[in-house]
Amino acid sequence: MTMNREGRPTAPGEVESTMPDTFTGNRALRIEEPVIFDVGTAEATGVDLPEPDSAVTSRLGGLERSEPLDLPGLAEPEAMRHYVRLSQKNYAIDMGLYPLGSCTMKHNPRLNEKMARLPGFADVHPLQPVSTVPGALKLIAECARWLCVSTGMEAVAMSPKAGAHGELCGMMAIKAAHAAHGEDRSIVLVPESAHGTNPATAALLGYKVVAIPARKDGTVDPAAVIERLSDDVAGIMLTNPNTCGLFERDIVEIAKAVHEAGAYFYCDGANLNAILGKARPGDLGVDCMHINLHKTFSTPHGGGGPGAGPVVLSERLSAFAPLPYVKMTADGPELIETLGDAEADGQKPFGRMTAFHGQMGMFVRAMTYMLSHGADGLRQASEDAVLNANYVRAGLQDVMSLPFGERPYMHEVLFDDSFLDDTGVSTLDFAKAMIDEGFHPMTMYFPLVVHGAMLIEPTESESKASLDLFVATLRDLVMRAKRGEVDRFKGAPWYAPRRRLDETAAARHPVLKWTPPEPQAADAAE
Amino acid sequence: MRYLPLTDTDRADMLQRIGVAAIDDLFVDIPEDVRLKDLVDLPKAAGEMSVERQMSKMAAKNVAAGSVPFFVGAGAYRHHVPATVDHLIQRSEFLTAYTPYQPEISQGTLQTLFEFQTQVAGLTGMDVANASMYDGSTATAEAVLMAHRLTRRKKAVLSGGLHPQYREVVRNLSDMAGDDLVCLAPDPAGTEAILDEIDNDTSCVVVQTPSFYGQLTDLTAIAEKAHAHKALLIAVVTEIVSLGALQPPGAMGADIVVAEGQSIGNSLNFGGPYVGLFATRQNFVRQMPGRLAGLTTDAEGRRGYVLTLSTREQHIRREKATSNICTNSGLCALAFTIHMTLLGAAGLKRLAMLNHQSAVKLADALAGVPGVEVLNESFFNEFTIRTPKPASDVIEALAEKDVLGGVPVSRLEPDDDDLANLIVVAATEINSDDDRQAYAEALTEVLA
């Protein structure tokens, strides 16, 4: 190819077969976006900052950085384009149905965002004088009150930073309660259908985990629990509604047996969004339960976080809630931050889960959502979530396979892969084909209790029309699988920003950061 | 209720299609006697205007940091965040995405996490970083557990310069996990004899830099002694902007660096959500907690990213998992990485020097106030002063004069009388000469 002095072609030349269709790699306005390290430079910057005052001498004690920092910057317009283009390679709830069972992606109202950015909430320091933050403390107390009242519980630990952190908090409260009674119990019962975080949490605290198998109908058998109870059992960790989308209908009996054995009942509250306003965990015999604010109360999850996992506690455990907490008094909210103040208040906190007070920004968003819905709206939301899940179940049950039969499911419905038997199409292939249809796939291969699980959770923020299209699309995919269009599935996704990615290679030789390209041999020789 | 799209007609049609008569027929598994018949004792739905009014009223009761001369730090810092950052993180495709479980349609999130990991590794001087933790304090506790797994030893030595609330978070988790902690006494001036505590039972030494009190310490000697005893050095950074000016912990021998990333891209938010940074050496990768984004290729050979090494995690290993963590601070990490990209090396260095100079000027101004002593000779953007009166009274009196003058150490260390007159004071690039002068004048009046 003939080139000019800048190395630009001056004649068309031959196109090599490996060349992409277009010079920029553009496909339907989607330009390949390099990493910042390929395009930025150490001198470039997108911020205007004043010149440091050279008259002031440094007091850095001889610890000044000796090697220059090698991180690229981009000017503001370049940075804007880089991240806007990257954003366009994401699927999001604002673009369409996101039926991730057990993860629950519902509408994220922008009013929540607006309220969280009020300077009185966003621009307040956790350690500025308490006298300057009465509104922030009131917000925490108000949010705590809504969580306690709607779950029928005595107290709430607001500070846990995510659902799994809340699990840890709840199990720590149980451990502290046993210790206060002079007991050192070593076993925690965890049903097989539990979230993987449950056994991990119990093990982190030094407990031995004993699994409880699921009954044929997907729920926990009280007899199986009773059989494993002893005075060495600290507690049970049960998810309700469970990860098969079913309400544990023997929960009251299970709780009673657990209490009689001197143990506590931890309920994984990840799926609270199905029953809020319809039943209260406190009435079911639950001693502690974390609440994922993003699931039940619509705070955004931004590609995986932040979360917030307040833990509601029964009367039996409320004294052990961690520091800090906000106490409502006649004079207004009071912040209890130290062990001494808590003891004076008659409490026995087991410790501190995090620096500062927890995910305030998430409390603001959740509170905004709770006020918007009100008690009546929260109840309606649960009903609609359950209605939507069962509508999807009814629309698909004759062509897909329900491991636990045609019965009411809660907020999510679980299919297995037996409807794909002999088609050559796997759950993974089926999920990837959904991408080509413009849907985010459902949760795959979880829970582990059924083969090739597909867990679908539409949530209450989907319309009937949206569900009708979803059902029709899945039915069409089932027919294509049964017709033998295997290649279509095996090759999917065809129309996503990326084709199927090699996860095995990524794990075998982990490349976790950008490294400069190897210098060319010619350069090295110079 | 504008968030619920179903109409009553829809609901009736759908119930019919499902084949039940009423919605409660779908709730039959909840035992009758515990099913709620009536609404709980809480208010009913409110419209957008009403909610906005209620929330704004609560917010207005607080003194926003930006409305007064503001010098509060101690683990959370007020910096200027470019408008571009908040705009970009509010794009629907970032804000309303979930965990990138389907990498083919999550490349935006995954690539930004890969860039984030590279930036954090570079800043801290380490080989690898994860895709973020809840915050700095929980990251510190996880680092201590990781050191326990790597060394199979239980004794962790915590410096007295560590943020007292970080210490309590570590203590909480360690106590429950059966670790033995050696916590040194609070160390405002950086004179503790931490080397004496390191022996062959030590799993790790945890040192904050700059310390909670602002003091700068060369970590090299601590790293050397720790390594001589096959223990690990965990460096904790609560003011990540400092690494624009200071030697990174990796260059001083740290094995794990944990940090609070709030300072870059994120607001104060009354304590959260923040973003924990976690970086370590290459050979420790498989014991590192948290999510990781890794590079790979797709079926057409194009560069792409996936979540990787999740076999360490609770998804697969359950009770044998490295940790129970199954999330990260995705959106806060995004804010961090965007702000960091806007800064670049040149911008971060300049920002760091502006912070340092702001603090030097403030230290000189406060040292000139009768009765006030500045305890630290070397510091970054934060230092400790001793006042002739109890610090909590001083801070309250300053607040009445509309100056938020720092954190009385007694708020976090209430049981140590020697610390009762100490205030941790932070200055950043947002403070003007007028702010600093207002502080010095108000403090003079308060102490008069």
mmCIF file of C-alpha atoms in Angstrom, chain B residues 5-189:
data_model
loop_
_atom_site.group_PDB
_atom_site.id
_atom_site.type_symbol
_atom_site.label_atom_id
_atom_site.label_comp_id
_atom_site.label_asym_id
_atom_site.label_seq_id
_atom_site.Cartn_x
_atom_site.Cartn_y
_atom_site.Cartn_z
ATOM 1 C CA PRO B 5 -47.723 -0.070 35.382
ATOM 2 C CA LEU B 6 -50.588 -2.576 35.848
ATOM 3 C CA THR B 7 -54.138 -1.265 35.663
ATOM 4 C CA ASP B 8 -57.042 -2.936 37.474
ATOM 5 C CA THR B 9 -58.200 -4.284 34.109
ATOM 6 C CA ASP B 10 -54.738 -5.785 33.531
ATOM 7 C CA ARG B 11 -54.799 -7.351 36.963
ATOM 8 C CA ALA B 12 -58.214 -8.922 36.379
ATOM 9 C CA ASP B 13 -57.159 -10.263 32.952
ATOM 10 C CA MET B 14 -53.950 -11.684 34.339
ATOM 11 C CA LEU B 15 -55.628 -13.418 37.288
ATOM 12 C CA GLN B 16 -58.012 -15.019 34.818
ATOM 13 C CA ARG B 17 -55.151 -16.161 32.590
ATOM 14 C CA ILE B 18 -53.405 -17.657 35.637
ATOM 15 C CA GLY B 19 -56.646 -19.338 36.607
ATOM 16 C CA VAL B 20 -57.280 -17.959 40.063
ATOM 17 C CA ALA B 21 -60.148 -15.853 41.343
ATOM 18 C CA ALA B 22 -58.336 -13.323 43.481
ATOM 19 C CA ILE B 23 -54.809 -12.117 44.206
ATOM 20 C CA ASP B 24 -54.837 -13.744 47.639
ATOM 21 C CA ASP B 25 -55.140 -17.118 45.928
ATOM 22 C CA LEU B 26 -51.479 -16.605 44.972
ATOM 23 C CA PHE B 27 -50.527 -16.060 48.623
ATOM 24 C CA VAL B 28 -52.080 -19.269 49.957
ATOM 25 C CA ASP B 29 -48.715 -20.624 51.109
ATOM 26 C CA ILE B 30 -48.513 -17.906 53.778
ATOM 27 C CA PRO B 31 -50.333 -19.382 56.784
ATOM 28 C CA GLU B 32 -53.722 -17.729 57.186
ATOM 29 C CA ASP B 33 -53.171 -16.585 60.781
ATOM 30 C CA VAL B 34 -49.983 -14.678 59.986
ATOM 31 C CA ARG B 35 -51.214 -13.066 56.782
ATOM 32 C CA LEU B 36 -51.685 -9.307 57.135
ATOM 33 C CA LYS B 37 -55.311 -8.331 56.735
ATOM 34 C CA ASP B 38 -54.846 -4.653 57.163
ATOM 35 C CA LEU B 39 -52.220 -2.168 56.165
ATOM 36 C CA VAL B 40 -49.382 -1.702 58.565
ATOM 37 C CA ASP B 41 -49.339 1.417 60.668
ATOM 38 C CA LEU B 42 -47.566 3.651 58.173
ATOM 39 C CA PRO B 43 -48.627 6.558 55.929
ATOM 40 C CA LYS B 44 -50.224 6.043 52.536
ATOM 41 C CA ALA B 45 -48.690 6.766 49.132
ATOM 42 C CA ALA B 46 -47.582 10.334 48.458
ATOM 43 C CA GLY B 47 -47.057 12.111 45.136
ATOM 44 C CA GLU B 48 -43.761 13.402 43.828
ATOM 45 C CA MET B 49 -44.309 16.978 45.050
ATOM 46 C CA SER B 50 -45.213 15.895 48.547
ATOM 47 C CA VAL B 51 -42.257 13.504 48.872
ATOM 48 C CA GLU B 52 -39.881 16.144 47.602
ATOM 49 C CA ARG B 53 -41.170 18.572 50.204
ATOM 50 C CA GLN B 54 -40.837 16.088 53.080
ATOM 51 C CA MET B 55 -37.329 15.045 52.117
ATOM 52 C CA SER B 56 -36.124 18.581 51.453
ATOM 53 C CA LYS B 57 -37.370 19.622 54.869
ATOM 54 C CA MET B 58 -35.238 16.963 56.560
ATOM 55 C CA ALA B 59 -32.207 17.815 54.419
ATOM 56 C CA ALA B 60 -32.539 21.526 55.212
ATOM 57 C CA LYS B 61 -32.045 20.850 58.923
ATOM 58 C CA ASN B 62 -28.429 19.850 58.298
ATOM 59 C CA VAL B 63 -25.487 22.194 57.828
ATOM 60 C CA ALA B 64 -24.106 21.298 54.416
ATOM 61 C CA ALA B 65 -20.317 21.249 54.300
ATOM 62 C CA GLY B 66 -20.249 23.576 51.321
ATOM 63 C CA SER B 67 -22.101 26.303 53.190
ATOM 64 C CA VAL B 68 -19.431 27.040 55.821
ATOM 65 C CA PRO B 69 -15.630 27.048 56.299
ATOM 66 C CA PHE B 70 -15.134 23.299 56.520
ATOM 67 C CA PHE B 71 -12.154 21.348 57.929
ATOM 68 C CA VAL B 72 -13.530 17.926 58.850
ATOM 69 C CA GLY B 73 -11.645 14.830 57.640
ATOM 70 C CA ALA B 74 -10.671 11.784 59.702
ATOM 71 C CA GLY B 75 -11.385 9.269 56.967
ATOM 72 C CA ALA B 76 -13.775 11.178 54.668
ATOM 73 C CA TYR B 77 -12.793 14.265 52.696
ATOM 74 C CA ARG B 78 -14.520 17.069 50.870
ATOM 75 C CA HIS B 79 -12.976 17.588 47.449
ATOM 76 C CA HIS B 80 -14.277 19.220 44.318
ATOM 77 C CA VAL B 81 -15.812 16.664 41.955
ATOM 78 C CA PRO B 82 -16.091 17.717 38.297
ATOM 79 C CA ALA B 83 -19.693 17.948 37.051
ATOM 80 C CA THR B 84 -18.874 15.406 34.343
ATOM 81 C CA VAL B 85 -18.479 12.650 36.935
ATOM 82 C CA ASP B 86 -21.982 12.869 38.350
ATOM 83 C CA HIS B 87 -23.474 13.275 34.901
ATOM 84 C CA LEU B 88 -21.810 10.128 33.615
ATOM 85 C CA ILE B 89 -22.610 7.900 36.577
ATOM 86 C CA GLN B 90 -26.269 8.881 36.210
ATOM 87 C CA ARG B 91 -26.468 7.553 32.664
ATOM 88 C CA SER B 92 -29.139 4.884 32.712
ATOM 89 C CA GLU B 93 -26.835 2.248 31.236
ATOM 90 C CA PHE B 94 -24.440 2.587 34.169
ATOM 91 C CA LEU B 95 -26.817 3.517 36.971
ATOM 92 C CA THR B 96 -29.458 0.860 36.335
ATOM 93 C CA ALA B 97 -27.259 -2.062 35.311
ATOM 94 C CA TYR B 98 -26.826 -4.992 37.672
ATOM 95 C CA THR B 99 -23.782 -7.164 38.379
ATOM 96 C CA PRO B 100 -22.190 -8.021 35.005
ATOM 97 C CA TYR B 101 -23.240 -11.668 35.019
ATOM 98 C CA GLN B 102 -23.755 -11.573 31.223
ATOM 99 C CA PRO B 103 -20.440 -10.200 29.981
ATOM 100 C CA GLU B 104 -21.499 -9.887 26.326
ATOM 101 C CA ILE B 105 -23.926 -7.111 27.289
ATOM 102 C CA SER B 106 -21.984 -5.689 30.236
ATOM 103 C CA GLN B 107 -18.756 -4.624 28.567
ATOM 104 C CA GLY B 108 -19.263 -1.025 29.699
ATOM 105 C CA THR B 109 -19.217 -1.970 33.359
ATOM 106 C CA LEU B 110 -16.495 -4.596 32.914
ATOM 107 C CA GLN B 111 -14.106 -2.386 30.965
ATOM 108 C CA THR B 112 -14.455 0.441 33.489
ATOM 109 C CA LEU B 113 -13.709 -2.030 36.293
ATOM 110 C CA PHE B 114 -10.623 -3.227 34.402
ATOM 111 C CA GLU B 115 -9.506 0.390 34.043
ATOM 112 C CA PHE B 116 -10.300 0.994 37.723
ATOM 113 C CA GLN B 117 -8.185 -2.010 38.764
ATOM 114 C CA THR B 118 -5.284 -0.742 36.663
ATOM 115 C CA GLN B 119 -5.538 2.752 38.154
ATOM 116 C CA VAL B 120 -5.697 1.451 41.730
ATOM 117 C CA ALA B 121 -2.727 -0.870 41.193
ATOM 118 C CA GLY B 122 -0.731 2.023 39.727
ATOM 119 C CA LEU B 123 -1.659 4.468 42.487
ATOM 120 C CA THR B 124 -0.809 2.103 45.319
ATOM 121 C CA GLY B 125 2.299 0.695 43.649
ATOM 122 C CA MET B 126 0.975 -2.871 43.745
ATOM 123 C CA ASP B 127 0.691 -5.641 41.138
ATOM 124 C CA VAL B 128 -3.079 -6.173 41.163
ATOM 125 C CA ALA B 129 -6.236 -4.629 42.574
ATOM 126 C CA ASN B 130 -9.791 -5.905 42.830
ATOM 127 C CA ALA B 131 -12.972 -4.288 41.524
ATOM 128 C CA SER B 132 -13.604 -2.526 44.895
ATOM 129 C CA MET B 133 -14.896 -3.308 48.381
ATOM 130 C CA TYR B 134 -17.621 -1.754 50.544
ATOM 131 C CA ASP B 135 -15.311 0.872 52.047
ATOM 132 C CA GLY B 136 -11.864 1.369 53.564
ATOM 133 C CA SER B 137 -12.742 0.022 56.997
ATOM 134 C CA THR B 138 -14.270 -3.258 55.853
ATOM 135 C CA ALA B 139 -11.455 -3.669 53.323
ATOM 136 C CA THR B 140 -8.994 -3.405 56.224
ATOM 137 C CA ALA B 141 -10.800 -6.139 58.151
ATOM 138 C CA GLU B 142 -10.801 -8.344 55.035
ATOM 139 C CA ALA B 143 -7.067 -7.726 54.599
ATOM 140 C CA VAL B 144 -6.416 -8.982 58.137
ATOM 141 C CA LEU B 145 -8.428 -12.141 57.391
ATOM 142 C CA MET B 146 -6.478 -12.586 54.157
ATOM 143 C CA ALA B 147 -3.175 -12.318 56.034
ATOM 144 C CA HIS B 148 -4.470 -14.957 58.421
ATOM 145 C CA ARG B 149 -5.220 -17.287 55.466
ATOM 146 C CA LEU B 150 -1.835 -16.643 53.827
ATOM 147 C CA THR B 151 0.358 -17.011 56.935
ATOM 148 C CA ARG B 152 -1.815 -19.429 58.921
ATOM 149 C CA ARG B 153 -1.114 -17.212 61.933
ATOM 150 C CA LYS B 154 -3.619 -15.388 64.068
ATOM 151 C CA LYS B 155 -1.791 -12.451 65.657
ATOM 152 C CA ALA B 156 -2.396 -9.127 63.935
ATOM 153 C CA VAL B 157 -0.614 -5.997 65.161
ATOM 154 C CA LEU B 158 -2.587 -2.772 64.700
ATOM 155 C CA SER B 159 -0.817 0.569 64.805
ATOM 156 C CA GLY B 160 -2.075 3.268 67.160
ATOM 157 C CA GLY B 161 -2.169 5.533 64.135
ATOM 158 C CA LEU B 162 -4.990 3.481 62.627
ATOM 159 C CA HIS B 163 -8.422 5.165 62.432
ATOM 160 C CA PRO B 164 -10.164 4.138 65.692
ATOM 161 C CA GLN B 165 -13.333 3.080 63.875
ATOM 162 C CA TYR B 166 -11.294 0.978 61.431
ATOM 163 C CA ARG B 167 -9.689 -0.649 64.482
ATOM 164 C CA GLU B 168 -13.159 -1.422 65.871
ATOM 165 C CA VAL B 169 -14.296 -2.945 62.557
ATOM 166 C CA VAL B 170 -11.186 -5.154 62.465
ATOM 167 C CA ARG B 171 -11.686 -6.064 66.119
ATOM 168 C CA ASN B 172 -15.311 -7.016 65.524
ATOM 169 C CA LEU B 173 -14.574 -9.408 62.695
ATOM 170 C CA SER B 174 -11.347 -10.759 64.240
ATOM 171 C CA ASP B 175 -12.996 -11.443 67.588
ATOM 172 C CA MET B 176 -15.736 -13.407 65.911
ATOM 173 C CA ALA B 177 -13.261 -15.260 63.701
ATOM 174 C CA GLY B 178 -11.028 -16.098 66.683
ATOM 175 C CA ASP B 179 -8.006 -13.919 65.835
ATOM 176 C CA ASP B 180 -5.740 -12.308 68.442
ATOM 177 C CA LEU B 181 -5.243 -8.595 68.005
ATOM 178 C CA VAL B 182 -2.511 -6.451 69.446
ATOM 179 C CA CYS B 183 -3.787 -2.856 69.316
ATOM 180 C CA LEU B 184 -1.181 -0.225 70.112
ATOM 181 C CA ALA B 185 -2.123 2.877 72.087
ATOM 182 C CA PRO B 186 -3.303 5.931 70.117
ATOM 183 C CA ASP B 187 -0.259 7.515 68.528
ATOM 184 C CA PRO B 188 -0.774 11.158 67.516
ATOM 185 C CA ALA B 189 2.873 12.058 66.897
#
